[in-house]
Amino acid sequence: MAPPNPLPFNDLNAQHRRIAPGIERALRQVLEHGRFIMGPEVARLETLLAEFCGARQAISCGSGTEALQLALMALNIGSGDAVIVPAFTFAATAEAVVLVGATPVFVDIEDYYGMIDPLKIEQGIDLARNLGLRPRAIMAVDLFGQPASHGEINAVAERHQMNLIADAAQSFGASLDGVPVGRLAPITVTSFFPAKPLGCYGDGGAVFTDDEALAGILRSLREHGQGATRYEHERVGLNSRLDTMQAAVLLEKLAIFPDEIERRKQAASAYTAALCDIVETPLLREGAQSVWAQYTIRVPRREQVASQLLAVGIPTAVHYPRPVPRQPAYQGFPVANSGISVAEKWSEKVLSLPMHAYLEPEIQQRIIAAVRSAVRT
Ligand SMILES: *Cc1c(COP(=O)(O)O)cnc(C)c1O
């Protein structure tokens, strides 16, 4: 039987209805000027993205995964190098490390917030050294829209002269102690995949840094390692440019992004107020502002709760059903000695509820009532 009035998990249609005239005008302009690769919208977007987060440089590229890869390549990380990666994240964080020829070393997460545990990173570094690898970087993933504990992670990175890369694919627009994502780490990477808080209508990504020299290398790497002139290649790079059409879409979406973040925050507060007595609702780190890429609760009997919700037309998602080192493709990579029991526990209980900027109060009440009923039965 078809569920009654199924709700969208992420209502991109509602967002599109709001911005359709602007998007159509912007795309028509691209069709008219015809500069589909590196057109003027790309440079304009980079300027506005940098302004938005206060980073000196924004380098757009083909996807969040490629942004991670470009960051690793720009730091010359490759074969024989180890990169510390949280055990609980989207696989792309580790994938980029493997793609550049380096070894991900997995470290467990904090029980409260689900992000890499700064106290366990050094065990990962020791393990990398014992395996004969050079520990070169730490990937700090800002899970579900709020920043990782960048201050503490940065301190570990500095102590060991390692690079810190922020995987902010889910958190662009968030902040920690008033510092926006994009300035919390020497290199920050984000994604414009359609379902991210700031998404385009296809794939896209960006890297942020204050380091001008590194920015120059990133710009070269995203265009086949191009040098000062077109057919001069200084290094082996990628073809990873953001399409002009996607930049045009992002310019329209960036204009409403602050308002959308505010709406997401309101929706998240309403969920927390109505659900915190019966499920583990998401906790915000002190000083953190989240963009609520996901609103993820933790519940026992997750599969039953999800199927009861689906039966009444409420879609949910599991971010993520297994720790990355438990995935077939990653089970051969090293895991720090303290294990990944917290990541295991999170992956058994996480359940993401519909979250977007167009979650009207009545819809939200319907979801809340259904969650309360599913959890009780
Ligand atoms: C979405 C995501 C990525 C990958 O971004 P794409 O643009 O889809 O390549 C990387 N890391 C995290 C944590 C993500 O959520």
Coordinates of C-alpha atoms and ligand atoms in Angstrom, one line a residue:
M1 CA 0.0 0.0 0.0
A2 CA 1.3 3.4 -0.9
P3 CA 2.1 5.6 2.2
P4 CA -0.2 8.5 2.7
N5 CA 1.1 11.9 1.4
P6 CA 4.7 10.9 1.4
L7 CA 6.9 13.9 2.4
P8 CA 10.2 14.7 0.7
F9 CA 13.4 14.1 2.8
N10 CA 14.9 17.3 1.4
D11 CA 12.5 19.6 -0.4
L12 CA 14.6 20.9 -3.3
N13 CA 11.3 21.5 -5.3
A14 CA 10.1 24.1 -2.7
Q15 CA 13.5 25.8 -2.9
H16 CA 13.4 25.8 -6.7
R17 CA 9.9 27.4 -6.7
R18 CA 11.3 30.2 -4.6
I19 CA 14.3 30.9 -6.9
A20 CA 13.1 29.7 -10.3
P21 CA 12.8 33.1 -12.1
G22 CA 16.3 34.1 -11.0
I23 CA 17.8 30.7 -11.9
E24 CA 16.2 30.8 -15.4
R25 CA 17.5 34.3 -16.0
A26 CA 21.0 33.3 -14.8
L27 CA 21.1 30.2 -16.9
R28 CA 19.9 32.1 -20.0
Q29 CA 22.8 34.5 -19.6
V30 CA 25.3 31.6 -19.6
L31 CA 23.6 30.2 -22.7
E32 CA 24.0 33.6 -24.3
H33 CA 27.6 34.3 -23.5
G34 CA 28.6 30.7 -24.1
R35 CA 31.6 30.5 -21.8
F36 CA 30.6 27.2 -20.3
I37 CA 34.0 26.5 -18.8
M38 CA 35.5 29.1 -16.4
G39 CA 33.0 31.7 -17.4
P40 CA 32.6 35.0 -15.5
E41 CA 30.1 33.4 -13.0
V42 CA 32.8 31.2 -11.7
A43 CA 35.1 34.0 -10.7
R44 CA 32.2 36.0 -9.3
L45 CA 31.1 33.0 -7.2
E46 CA 34.6 32.5 -5.9
T47 CA 34.8 36.1 -4.8
L48 CA 31.4 35.9 -3.0
L49 CA 32.2 32.5 -1.4
A50 CA 35.5 33.9 0.0
E51 CA 33.7 36.9 1.3
F52 CA 30.9 34.8 2.8
C53 CA 33.3 32.9 5.0
G54 CA 36.1 35.3 5.4
A55 CA 38.8 33.1 3.7
R56 CA 41.3 34.9 1.4
Q57 CA 40.9 32.4 -1.4
A58 CA 38.1 30.2 -2.7
I59 CA 39.0 27.8 -5.4
S60 CA 35.9 26.1 -7.0
C61 CA 36.2 22.6 -8.5
G62 CA 34.2 19.6 -9.8
S63 CA 33.0 18.1 -6.5
G64 CA 33.6 17.8 -2.8
T65 CA 35.5 14.6 -3.3
E66 CA 37.8 16.2 -5.9
A67 CA 38.2 19.2 -3.6
L68 CA 39.6 16.7 -1.0
Q69 CA 41.8 15.2 -3.6
L70 CA 43.0 18.6 -4.7
A71 CA 43.8 19.6 -1.2
L72 CA 45.9 16.4 -0.6
M73 CA 47.6 16.8 -4.0
A74 CA 48.5 20.5 -3.2
L75 CA 50.1 19.3 0.0
N76 CA 52.1 16.7 -1.9
I77 CA 50.5 13.9 0.1
G78 CA 50.8 10.5 -1.6
S79 CA 52.5 7.1 -1.4
G80 CA 54.1 6.4 2.0
D81 CA 52.1 9.0 3.7
A82 CA 49.3 8.5 6.3
V83 CA 46.3 10.7 6.8
I84 CA 44.2 10.4 10.0
V85 CA 40.5 10.0 9.1
P86 CA 37.5 9.6 11.5
A87 CA 36.0 6.1 11.4
F88 CA 32.5 7.6 11.1
T89 CA 32.0 9.8 8.0
F90 CA 30.9 9.6 4.4
A91 CA 33.3 7.3 2.5
A92 CA 34.6 10.1 0.3
T93 CA 36.8 11.4 3.1
A94 CA 38.8 8.2 3.1
E95 CA 38.4 7.7 -0.7
A96 CA 40.3 10.8 -1.5
V97 CA 43.2 9.7 0.6
V98 CA 43.4 6.3 -1.1
L99 CA 43.0 8.0 -4.6
V100 CA 46.2 10.0 -4.0
G101 CA 48.1 6.9 -3.0
A102 CA 48.2 7.6 0.7
T103 CA 47.0 5.4 3.6
P104 CA 44.0 6.4 5.7
V105 CA 44.4 5.6 9.4
F106 CA 41.1 5.4 11.1
V107 CA 40.4 7.0 14.5
D108 CA 37.3 6.7 16.6
I109 CA 34.8 9.5 17.3
E110 CA 33.6 11.4 20.3
D111 CA 30.6 9.9 22.0
Y112 CA 28.7 13.3 22.3
Y113 CA 29.1 14.8 18.8
G114 CA 30.1 11.9 16.6
M115 CA 33.3 13.6 15.3
I116 CA 36.9 12.6 15.4
D117 CA 38.1 12.3 19.0
P118 CA 41.1 14.6 19.4
L119 CA 42.3 12.5 22.4
K120 CA 42.6 9.4 20.1
I121 CA 44.4 11.1 17.2
E122 CA 47.9 10.5 18.6
Q123 CA 47.2 6.7 18.7
G124 CA 46.6 6.9 15.0
I125 CA 49.8 8.9 14.5
D126 CA 51.8 6.3 16.5
L127 CA 50.3 3.5 14.5
A128 CA 51.1 5.2 11.2
R129 CA 54.8 5.5 12.4
N130 CA 54.9 1.9 13.5
L131 CA 53.7 0.9 10.1
G132 CA 56.6 2.9 8.5
L133 CA 54.3 5.6 7.2
R134 CA 54.8 9.4 7.4
P135 CA 51.8 10.9 9.3
R136 CA 51.2 14.0 7.1
A137 CA 47.6 15.2 7.7
I138 CA 44.5 15.0 9.8
M139 CA 41.1 15.1 8.1
A140 CA 38.6 16.8 10.5
V141 CA 35.0 16.1 9.3
D142 CA 32.3 18.5 10.3
L143 CA 29.6 16.0 10.7
F144 CA 25.9 16.8 10.0
G145 CA 26.6 20.6 9.8
Q146 CA 28.5 21.6 12.9
P147 CA 32.3 22.0 13.2
A148 CA 34.6 19.4 14.6
S149 CA 36.7 20.5 17.6
H150 CA 39.1 22.3 15.4
G151 CA 41.0 24.0 18.2
E152 CA 42.1 20.8 19.8
I153 CA 42.6 19.0 16.5
N154 CA 44.8 21.9 15.3
A155 CA 46.9 21.7 18.4
V156 CA 47.6 18.0 17.7
A157 CA 48.4 18.8 14.1
E158 CA 50.8 21.5 15.1
R159 CA 52.5 19.4 17.7
H160 CA 53.3 16.8 15.1
Q161 CA 53.9 19.2 12.2
M162 CA 51.0 17.8 10.3
N163 CA 48.5 19.5 8.0
L164 CA 44.9 19.9 9.0
I165 CA 42.3 19.6 6.3
A166 CA 38.7 20.4 7.3
D167 CA 36.2 18.3 5.4
A168 CA 33.4 20.8 5.6
A169 CA 31.2 19.2 2.9
Q170 CA 28.3 19.3 5.4
S171 CA 29.1 22.5 7.3
F172 CA 29.7 25.4 4.9
G173 CA 27.9 28.4 6.6
A174 CA 28.5 27.1 10.1
S175 CA 30.9 28.5 12.7
L176 CA 32.8 27.8 15.9
D177 CA 33.3 30.5 18.5
G178 CA 32.3 33.0 16.0
V179 CA 34.9 31.8 13.4
P180 CA 33.2 30.8 10.2
V181 CA 33.8 27.4 8.5
G182 CA 36.4 28.2 5.9
R183 CA 38.7 29.9 8.4
L184 CA 38.8 27.1 11.1
A185 CA 41.6 25.2 9.4
P186 CA 44.5 26.1 7.0
I187 CA 42.6 24.3 4.2
T188 CA 38.9 23.7 4.2
V189 CA 37.0 21.7 1.6
T190 CA 33.3 21.8 0.8
S191 CA 30.7 20.2 -1.5
F192 CA 27.9 21.7 -3.6
F193 CA 26.2 18.3 -4.1
P194 CA 22.5 19.1 -4.5
A195 CA 21.5 17.8 -1.1
K196 CA 24.1 19.8 0.9
P197 CA 23.0 22.9 2.7
L198 CA 24.4 25.0 -0.2
G199 CA 23.9 22.8 -3.3
C200 CA 23.9 23.3 -7.0
Y201 CA 22.1 21.4 -9.7
G202 CA 24.8 18.8 -10.3
D203 CA 28.2 18.2 -8.8
G204 CA 30.5 21.0 -7.5
G205 CA 32.9 21.8 -4.7
A206 CA 35.4 24.3 -3.4
V207 CA 38.6 24.6 -1.4
F208 CA 39.2 27.6 0.9
T209 CA 42.6 28.8 2.2
D210 CA 44.3 32.0 3.3
D211 CA 47.6 30.7 1.8
E212 CA 48.1 32.5 -1.5
A213 CA 50.8 30.1 -2.7
L214 CA 48.7 27.1 -2.0
A215 CA 45.7 28.7 -3.7
G216 CA 47.9 29.1 -6.8
I217 CA 48.8 25.4 -6.8
L218 CA 45.1 24.5 -6.3
R219 CA 44.1 26.6 -9.3
S220 CA 46.8 24.9 -11.4
L221 CA 45.9 21.4 -10.2
R222 CA 42.2 21.8 -11.1
E223 CA 43.1 22.6 -14.7
H224 CA 45.5 19.8 -15.6
G225 CA 48.4 21.3 -13.7
Q226 CA 48.5 24.3 -16.0
G227 CA 51.3 26.8 -15.7
A228 CA 51.3 30.5 -16.5
T229 CA 50.1 29.8 -20.1
R230 CA 47.5 27.4 -21.5
Y231 CA 49.6 24.5 -22.9
E232 CA 52.3 24.6 -20.2
H233 CA 51.9 21.9 -17.6
E234 CA 53.9 22.4 -14.4
R235 CA 52.5 19.4 -12.5
V236 CA 50.1 16.5 -13.0
G237 CA 46.6 17.7 -12.1
L238 CA 43.0 16.9 -12.7
N239 CA 40.2 18.1 -14.8
S240 CA 38.1 19.5 -11.9
R241 CA 36.5 22.8 -12.8
L242 CA 33.1 24.0 -11.6
D243 CA 30.8 24.3 -14.6
T244 CA 29.8 27.9 -15.3
M245 CA 26.1 26.8 -15.2
Q246 CA 26.6 25.4 -11.7
A247 CA 28.3 28.7 -10.6
A248 CA 25.3 30.6 -12.0
V249 CA 23.0 28.4 -9.9
L250 CA 25.1 28.8 -6.8
L251 CA 25.1 32.6 -7.1
E252 CA 21.3 32.5 -6.9
K253 CA 21.3 30.1 -4.0
L254 CA 24.0 31.9 -2.1
A255 CA 21.8 35.0 -2.0
I256 CA 19.1 33.2 0.0
F257 CA 21.5 31.0 2.0
P258 CA 21.6 33.1 5.2
D259 CA 17.8 33.0 5.3
E260 CA 17.8 29.3 4.7
I261 CA 20.3 28.6 7.4
E262 CA 18.0 30.5 9.8
R263 CA 15.0 28.4 8.8
R264 CA 17.0 25.2 9.2
K265 CA 18.0 26.3 12.7
Q266 CA 14.4 27.0 13.6
A267 CA 13.3 23.6 12.4
A268 CA 16.2 21.9 14.3
S269 CA 15.2 23.7 17.5
A270 CA 11.6 22.7 17.1
Y271 CA 12.6 19.0 16.6
T272 CA 14.9 19.1 19.7
A273 CA 12.3 20.7 21.9
A274 CA 9.7 18.1 21.0
L275 CA 11.9 15.0 20.9
C276 CA 14.7 15.4 23.4
D277 CA 12.7 13.6 26.2
I278 CA 12.3 10.3 24.2
V279 CA 15.3 10.0 21.8
E280 CA 18.9 11.1 21.7
T281 CA 18.7 14.4 19.9
P282 CA 21.8 16.0 18.3
L283 CA 24.0 18.0 20.7
L284 CA 25.8 21.2 19.7
R285 CA 29.4 21.7 20.8
E286 CA 29.9 24.8 23.0
G287 CA 30.3 27.8 20.7
A288 CA 29.2 25.9 17.6
Q289 CA 26.5 27.1 15.2
S290 CA 25.3 24.3 12.8
V291 CA 23.8 24.6 9.3
W292 CA 21.9 21.4 10.0
A293 CA 22.9 19.5 6.9
Q294 CA 21.2 16.6 8.7
Y295 CA 19.0 16.3 11.8
T296 CA 20.2 13.0 13.1
I297 CA 18.7 11.4 16.2
R298 CA 20.0 8.2 17.8
V299 CA 17.4 5.5 18.6
P300 CA 17.4 1.9 19.6
R301 CA 15.5 -0.5 17.2
R302 CA 16.4 2.0 14.4
E303 CA 15.1 -0.2 11.5
Q304 CA 11.7 -0.7 13.1
V305 CA 11.4 3.1 13.8
A306 CA 12.4 3.9 10.2
S307 CA 9.9 1.4 8.7
Q308 CA 7.0 2.7 10.9
L309 CA 7.8 6.2 9.8
L310 CA 7.9 5.2 6.1
A311 CA 4.5 3.5 6.5
V312 CA 3.0 6.9 7.4
G313 CA 4.8 8.7 4.6
I314 CA 7.9 10.0 6.4
P315 CA 11.2 9.2 4.8
T316 CA 14.4 8.9 6.8
A317 CA 18.0 8.1 6.0
V318 CA 20.9 6.4 7.8
H319 CA 24.0 8.5 7.9
Y320 CA 25.9 6.1 8.1
P321 CA 25.0 2.4 8.5
R322 CA 28.6 1.3 9.0
P323 CA 31.9 2.9 10.1
V324 CA 34.1 3.4 7.0
P325 CA 36.7 0.8 8.1
R326 CA 33.9 -1.8 8.2
Q327 CA 33.1 -1.2 4.5
P328 CA 34.4 -3.9 2.1
A329 CA 36.6 -1.3 0.3
Y330 CA 38.2 0.0 3.4
Q331 CA 38.5 -2.9 5.8
G332 CA 42.2 -3.5 4.9
F333 CA 43.3 -0.1 6.2
P334 CA 44.7 0.5 9.7
V335 CA 42.5 1.4 12.7
A336 CA 44.1 3.1 15.7
N337 CA 44.6 0.8 18.7
S338 CA 41.7 2.2 20.8
G339 CA 39.3 0.7 18.2
I340 CA 36.1 2.1 16.8
S341 CA 33.5 1.1 19.3
V342 CA 31.9 4.6 19.5
A343 CA 31.6 4.7 15.7
E344 CA 30.0 1.2 15.8
K345 CA 27.5 2.4 18.4
W346 CA 26.6 5.5 16.4
S347 CA 26.2 3.6 13.1
E348 CA 23.7 1.2 14.8
K349 CA 21.5 4.0 16.2
V350 CA 21.6 7.0 13.8
L351 CA 18.5 8.0 12.0
S352 CA 18.2 11.3 10.0
L353 CA 14.8 13.0 9.9
P354 CA 13.6 15.2 7.0
M355 CA 15.5 18.5 7.2
H356 CA 15.5 21.4 4.9
A357 CA 14.7 25.1 4.9
Y358 CA 11.0 24.6 3.8
L359 CA 9.8 22.4 6.7
E360 CA 6.6 24.2 7.5
P361 CA 5.4 24.0 11.2
E362 CA 2.4 21.7 10.3
I363 CA 4.6 19.3 8.5
Q364 CA 7.1 19.3 11.3
Q365 CA 4.3 18.6 13.8
R366 CA 3.3 15.6 11.7
I367 CA 6.9 14.3 11.7
I368 CA 7.3 14.8 15.5
A369 CA 4.0 13.0 16.3
A370 CA 5.0 10.1 14.1
V371 CA 8.5 9.8 15.6
R372 CA 7.0 9.9 19.2
S373 CA 4.5 7.2 18.3
A374 CA 7.1 5.0 16.4
V375 CA 9.6 5.2 19.3
R376 CA 7.0 4.3 21.9
T377 CA 5.6 1.2 20.2
Ligands
LIG1 C1 29.2 14.9 0.6 C2 30.4 14.7 1.2 C3 31.6 14.6 0.6 C4 31.7 14.5 -0.9 O1 31.2 15.5 -1.7 P1 30.8 15.3 -3.2 O2 30.5 16.7 -3.7 O3 29.6 14.4 -3.2 O4 31.9 14.6 -3.9 C5 32.8 14.4 1.3 N1 32.8 14.4 2.6 C6 31.6 14.5 3.3 C7 31.7 14.4 4.8 C8 30.4 14.6 2.7 O5 29.3 14.6 3.4

